[in-house]
XYZ file of C-alpha atoms in Angstrom:
362
model
C 21.061 -11.583 -2.881
C 19.169 -13.719 -5.404
C 16.814 -12.182 -7.949
C 14.714 -14.385 -10.208
C 13.310 -13.306 -13.581
C 10.551 -15.516 -14.923
C 9.295 -15.251 -18.514
C 10.451 -13.438 -21.620
C 8.904 -9.981 -21.674
C 9.582 -7.050 -23.974
C 10.296 -4.549 -21.204
C 13.727 -3.934 -19.774
C 13.881 -5.108 -16.157
C 16.508 -4.951 -13.406
C 18.788 -7.975 -13.695
C 20.231 -7.764 -10.190
C 18.958 -7.140 -6.701
C 21.056 -3.971 -6.387
C 19.492 -2.517 -9.545
C 16.007 -3.440 -8.336
C 16.278 -1.673 -4.973
C 17.885 1.339 -6.653
C 14.941 2.001 -8.976
C 11.829 0.409 -7.476
C 11.053 3.099 -4.874
C 10.163 5.627 -7.580
C 9.238 3.488 -10.588
C 5.578 2.411 -10.912
C 6.467 0.525 -14.091
C 7.577 -2.220 -11.675
C 4.179 -3.071 -10.198
C 4.344 -4.770 -6.826
C 1.981 -7.580 -7.795
C 2.010 -9.660 -4.607
C 3.842 -9.963 -1.325
C 4.178 -13.442 0.155
C 5.170 -13.643 3.813
C 5.573 -17.351 3.196
C 7.810 -18.078 1.224
C 9.333 -14.587 1.669
C 8.838 -13.218 -1.828
C 8.046 -9.870 -3.413
C 6.703 -10.403 -6.919
C 7.066 -7.492 -9.334
C 5.429 -7.254 -12.735
C 6.850 -4.922 -15.415
C 4.004 -2.755 -16.766
C 3.438 0.621 -18.379
C 1.009 3.436 -17.690
C -1.563 1.986 -20.078
C -1.574 -1.218 -18.029
C -3.066 0.637 -15.078
C -5.783 2.231 -17.179
C -6.680 -0.906 -19.134
C -6.676 -3.338 -16.207
C -10.043 -4.142 -14.727
C -8.189 -5.012 -11.512
C -4.539 -5.493 -10.628
C -4.977 -9.181 -9.896
C -5.085 -12.106 -12.321
C -7.012 -9.798 -14.658
C -4.112 -7.354 -15.027
C -3.794 -6.259 -18.663
C -0.437 -7.871 -19.488
C -0.460 -10.362 -22.350
C 2.891 -12.084 -21.723
C 3.795 -11.384 -18.096
C 7.387 -11.353 -16.965
C 8.026 -11.690 -13.247
C 10.822 -10.233 -11.157
C 10.941 -12.147 -7.888
C 12.974 -10.851 -4.936
C 13.249 -11.809 -1.251
C 10.549 -9.804 0.478
C 12.175 -8.785 3.745
C 15.546 -7.960 2.229
C 13.766 -5.822 -0.363
C 11.785 -4.061 2.375
C 14.942 -3.463 4.419
C 16.784 -1.832 1.521
C 13.901 0.050 -0.119
C 12.355 1.459 3.067
C 15.583 3.290 3.924
C 14.969 5.804 1.149
C 11.205 5.427 0.715
C 9.332 8.681 1.251
C 5.548 8.468 1.615
C 3.659 10.331 -1.097
C 0.088 11.616 -0.911
C -2.654 9.609 -2.585
C -6.419 9.179 -2.690
C -8.138 6.028 -1.461
C -11.509 4.536 -2.248
C -12.714 2.206 0.507
C -16.133 0.575 0.196
C -18.587 -2.114 1.289
C -18.404 -3.942 -2.053
C -20.422 -3.736 -5.268
C -21.288 -0.102 -4.667
C -19.788 1.767 -7.607
C -16.164 2.048 -6.533
C -14.902 0.848 -9.922
C -17.190 3.311 -11.682
C -15.830 6.057 -9.466
C -12.233 5.290 -10.456
C -13.178 5.410 -14.123
C -14.989 8.722 -13.647
C -11.912 10.179 -11.946
C -9.649 8.799 -14.682
C -11.573 10.964 -17.126
C -9.895 14.014 -15.630
C -6.248 14.912 -16.331
C -3.379 13.551 -14.267
C -5.260 10.774 -12.454
C -3.547 7.388 -12.099
C -5.931 4.719 -10.791
C -4.884 1.455 -9.156
C -7.833 -0.893 -8.928
C -7.545 -3.467 -6.134
C -3.771 -3.995 -5.833
C -3.273 -7.404 -4.273
C -0.643 -6.403 -1.656
C -3.327 -4.511 0.281
C -5.105 -7.800 0.900
C -1.891 -9.257 2.304
C -1.569 -6.218 4.570
C -5.165 -6.568 5.779
C -4.600 -10.258 6.541
C -1.379 -9.499 8.417
C -3.190 -6.839 10.454
C -5.922 -9.283 11.474
C -3.304 -11.772 12.668
C -1.172 -9.181 14.481
C -0.785 -10.072 18.137
C -2.207 -13.549 17.580
C -0.316 -16.821 17.891
C -0.675 -17.371 14.149
C 0.934 -14.067 13.150
C 4.060 -14.235 10.997
C 5.081 -10.663 11.909
C 5.582 -8.684 15.083
C 4.369 -5.050 15.312
C 7.706 -3.694 14.100
C 7.827 -5.863 10.989
C 4.165 -5.161 10.322
C 4.905 -1.419 10.329
C 7.767 -1.980 7.871
C 5.509 -4.082 5.634
C 2.838 -1.365 5.677
C 5.383 1.355 4.847
C 6.694 -0.694 1.928
C 3.291 -1.532 0.465
C 2.063 2.038 0.875
C 5.210 3.327 -0.819
C 4.694 0.974 -3.760
C 1.052 1.898 -4.371
C 1.649 5.654 -4.033
C 4.287 5.888 -6.778
C 3.445 7.900 -9.915
C 4.796 8.339 -13.414
C 4.946 12.129 -13.183
C 5.077 14.491 -10.223
C 1.765 16.085 -11.252
C -0.221 12.850 -11.132
C -2.693 12.076 -8.377
C -2.762 8.394 -7.435
C -6.227 6.932 -6.774
C -6.130 3.568 -5.005
C -9.346 1.564 -5.018
C -8.980 -1.138 -2.381
C -10.946 -4.361 -2.181
C -13.823 -4.500 0.284
C -11.799 -6.884 2.453
C -9.231 -4.272 3.512
C -11.482 -1.858 5.411
C -9.772 -2.959 8.628
C -6.609 -1.081 7.553
C -8.360 1.906 5.967
C -7.554 4.228 8.856
C -3.898 3.222 8.936
C -3.511 3.803 5.207
C -5.256 7.173 5.369
C -2.835 8.236 8.097
C 0.260 7.373 6.056
C 0.323 10.955 4.706
C -1.215 14.080 6.199
C -2.699 15.152 2.841
C -4.343 11.831 2.005
C -8.036 11.802 1.176
C -10.528 8.919 1.019
C -13.923 8.258 -0.500
C -15.962 5.842 1.622
C -18.493 4.284 -0.730
C -21.563 2.358 0.334
C -25.092 1.319 -0.491
C -27.933 1.401 2.045
C -28.365 -2.070 3.543
C -31.594 -2.784 1.673
C -29.968 -2.066 -1.686
C -26.787 -3.931 -0.727
C -28.785 -7.044 0.136
C -30.592 -6.828 -3.185
C -27.299 -6.642 -5.044
C -25.680 -9.499 -3.126
C -28.622 -11.928 -3.250
C -29.454 -11.506 -6.919
C -27.378 -14.450 -8.187
C -25.387 -17.482 -7.067
C -21.987 -15.876 -7.742
C -22.671 -12.981 -5.356
C -23.920 -15.374 -2.681
C -20.776 -17.464 -3.027
C -18.630 -14.333 -2.790
C -20.463 -13.313 0.386
C -19.810 -16.694 1.968
C -16.137 -16.548 0.967
C -15.493 -13.236 2.747
C -17.824 -13.751 5.694
C -15.084 -15.193 7.916
C -13.000 -12.002 7.887
C -16.078 -9.819 8.304
C -17.311 -11.651 11.390
C -13.785 -11.716 12.791
C -13.580 -7.922 12.519
C -16.883 -7.508 14.356
C -16.034 -9.983 17.092
C -12.681 -8.326 17.712
C -14.548 -5.042 18.172
C -16.793 -6.568 20.849
C -19.871 -7.013 18.665
C -21.785 -10.148 19.672
C -22.965 -12.198 16.727
C -23.868 -15.819 15.957
C -21.301 -18.098 14.280
C -21.360 -18.329 10.485
C -22.783 -21.847 10.377
C -25.963 -20.516 11.956
C -26.396 -17.745 9.364
C -28.065 -17.984 5.972
C -26.987 -16.202 2.771
C -28.928 -13.027 3.492
C -27.712 -12.779 7.084
C -24.112 -13.259 5.949
C -24.573 -10.439 3.445
C -25.967 -8.218 6.197
C -23.035 -9.221 8.399
C -20.600 -8.166 5.644
C -22.308 -4.792 5.338
C -22.358 -4.197 9.111
C -18.666 -5.033 9.397
C -17.464 -2.749 6.633
C -19.849 0.059 7.503
C -18.480 -0.044 11.047
C -14.990 0.663 9.667
C -16.091 3.246 7.103
C -18.380 5.318 9.292
C -15.750 5.324 12.024
C -13.277 6.814 9.553
C -15.487 9.584 8.164
C -14.026 13.039 8.907
C -12.704 16.062 7.054
C -10.281 13.831 5.124
C -12.661 10.930 4.444
C -16.102 11.419 2.926
C -19.016 8.975 2.855
C -20.428 8.538 -0.654
C -23.821 6.906 -1.226
C -23.626 5.301 -4.672
C -27.357 5.749 -5.186
C -26.963 9.523 -4.759
C -24.135 9.507 -7.301
C -26.320 7.732 -9.844
C -29.323 9.976 -9.215
C -27.377 13.243 -9.503
C -24.100 12.329 -11.206
C -22.959 15.818 -12.206
C -23.630 17.342 -8.784
C -22.074 14.455 -6.874
C -19.047 14.165 -9.170
C -18.395 17.881 -8.917
C -18.524 17.580 -5.120
C -16.095 14.643 -5.210
C -13.676 16.540 -7.443
C -13.784 19.530 -5.115
C -13.155 17.322 -2.086
C -10.210 15.605 -3.788
C -8.859 18.829 -5.271
C -9.214 17.462 -8.820
C -9.101 20.229 -11.415
C -12.535 20.492 -12.999
C -15.243 22.803 -14.286
C -18.954 22.343 -14.926
C -18.458 21.682 -18.617
C -15.889 18.968 -18.042
C -17.968 17.306 -15.336
C -21.038 17.256 -17.581
C -18.977 15.803 -20.412
C -17.686 13.036 -18.148
C -21.107 12.003 -16.817
C -22.500 12.027 -20.361
C -19.553 9.965 -21.586
C -18.981 6.205 -21.773
C -18.372 5.460 -18.072
C -22.008 5.573 -16.962
C -23.261 3.827 -20.088
C -21.143 0.683 -19.765
C -20.563 -2.035 -17.202
C -17.664 -0.844 -15.045
C -15.945 -4.226 -14.906
C -16.311 -4.690 -18.661
C -16.505 -1.337 -20.489
C -17.389 -3.126 -23.753
C -20.724 -4.248 -22.284
C -23.569 -1.686 -22.385
C -25.026 -0.776 -19.011
C -26.597 2.296 -17.463
C -28.330 3.457 -14.269
C -31.796 2.912 -15.732
C -31.125 -0.718 -16.630
C -29.508 -1.225 -13.235
C -32.616 0.067 -11.460
C -34.834 -2.243 -13.499
C -32.701 -5.271 -12.659
C -32.582 -4.375 -8.977
C -36.339 -3.850 -8.845
C -36.865 -7.350 -10.209
C -34.322 -8.813 -7.762
C -35.960 -6.950 -4.871
C -39.331 -8.424 -5.845
C -37.889 -11.928 -6.226
C -35.953 -11.959 -2.943
C -38.176 -9.677 -0.858
C -38.743 -12.236 1.917
C -35.005 -12.858 2.375
C -34.226 -9.145 2.287
C -36.846 -8.245 4.899
C -35.756 -11.049 7.204
C -32.094 -10.051 6.937
C -32.875 -6.415 7.659
C -34.803 -7.465 10.764
C -31.859 -9.647 11.779
C -29.451 -6.727 11.305
C -31.738 -4.415 13.285
C -31.725 -6.891 16.152
C -27.909 -7.126 16.078
C -27.616 -3.333 16.139
C -30.095 -2.947 18.965
C -28.115 -5.386 21.130
C -24.683 -3.904 20.387
C -24.220 -0.247 21.273
C -21.038 0.096 19.197
C -22.969 -0.395 15.939
C -26.463 0.727 16.959
C -26.142 3.883 14.842
C -25.723 1.854 11.634
C -29.505 1.395 11.475
C -29.579 4.963 10.138
C -28.105 3.605 6.893
C -30.497 0.693 6.380
C -32.753 2.318 3.767
C -32.130 4.850 1.037
C -33.916 8.149 0.619
């Protein structure tokens, strides 16, 4: 079975397919970077524990200066690795987008024995495969999809030591598989992070980049709603603000449906307003070892005083509130119209009518 090594890295890597499948099930230093159904490739990236901590996200921003790639045939790798792959418990963070999930991972990393994976790309491939499942355009049948899910879950739940707790922050585009991932181990826990709709709209309309991002992901969001029998107008009839509201409705439908004793809704605004209380509650829910002194030290530390996606840039809740207040003033007309649009959608669709309870913050 062919194995391709691309680049000259400094880390020792498996030089044969047999060596790869022998070690990869338990070795997080071989990061599963991407899975490609077409052209049948599993791309591994040799990393170390610091890579996980220093990486903003595990995508093209992964903190590896001179990457070296180990490329193996995907389905043969799955076939061999899944035979001996035992699911391990982990913590997930699912969210609506731009609601403090990155901050939350960095807060949790401040406690001992926490290994955070921020937005591993294979989860996006899994979410896409799930949306296509049963459709004419699907590249996998239900059996192969289950094998793909087992493999990806096994790769993201690996740890460097047996005492580590793995915290996986997904992208906002994988909420459609949140329930499946939570059910991969009976002891899994999940934080379900959100902003009230009014605040979410303010965040997503504040600049051109956020509006472009909203448009980019709107197709999967509307697809998820339509497939759950929610009637909604096609994207070409929606403006920026309505597409942002659509994104929120879609992901909140998944998240609120998942909330139970193993999955807890977290309002980011509440976390910012009472960080010590909320963080202590999160630690208790996730069984993270903590005490009041350590929690207070963490919330007074660098995480809440810097921009989560660039810790070198100063940022804090007070400056965030000032910026959002200005954005809310500037885009008030769009925000109000989109909230009315969302209220109308909810009132006409019983499956999501309850989401109106989350439109405004306290």
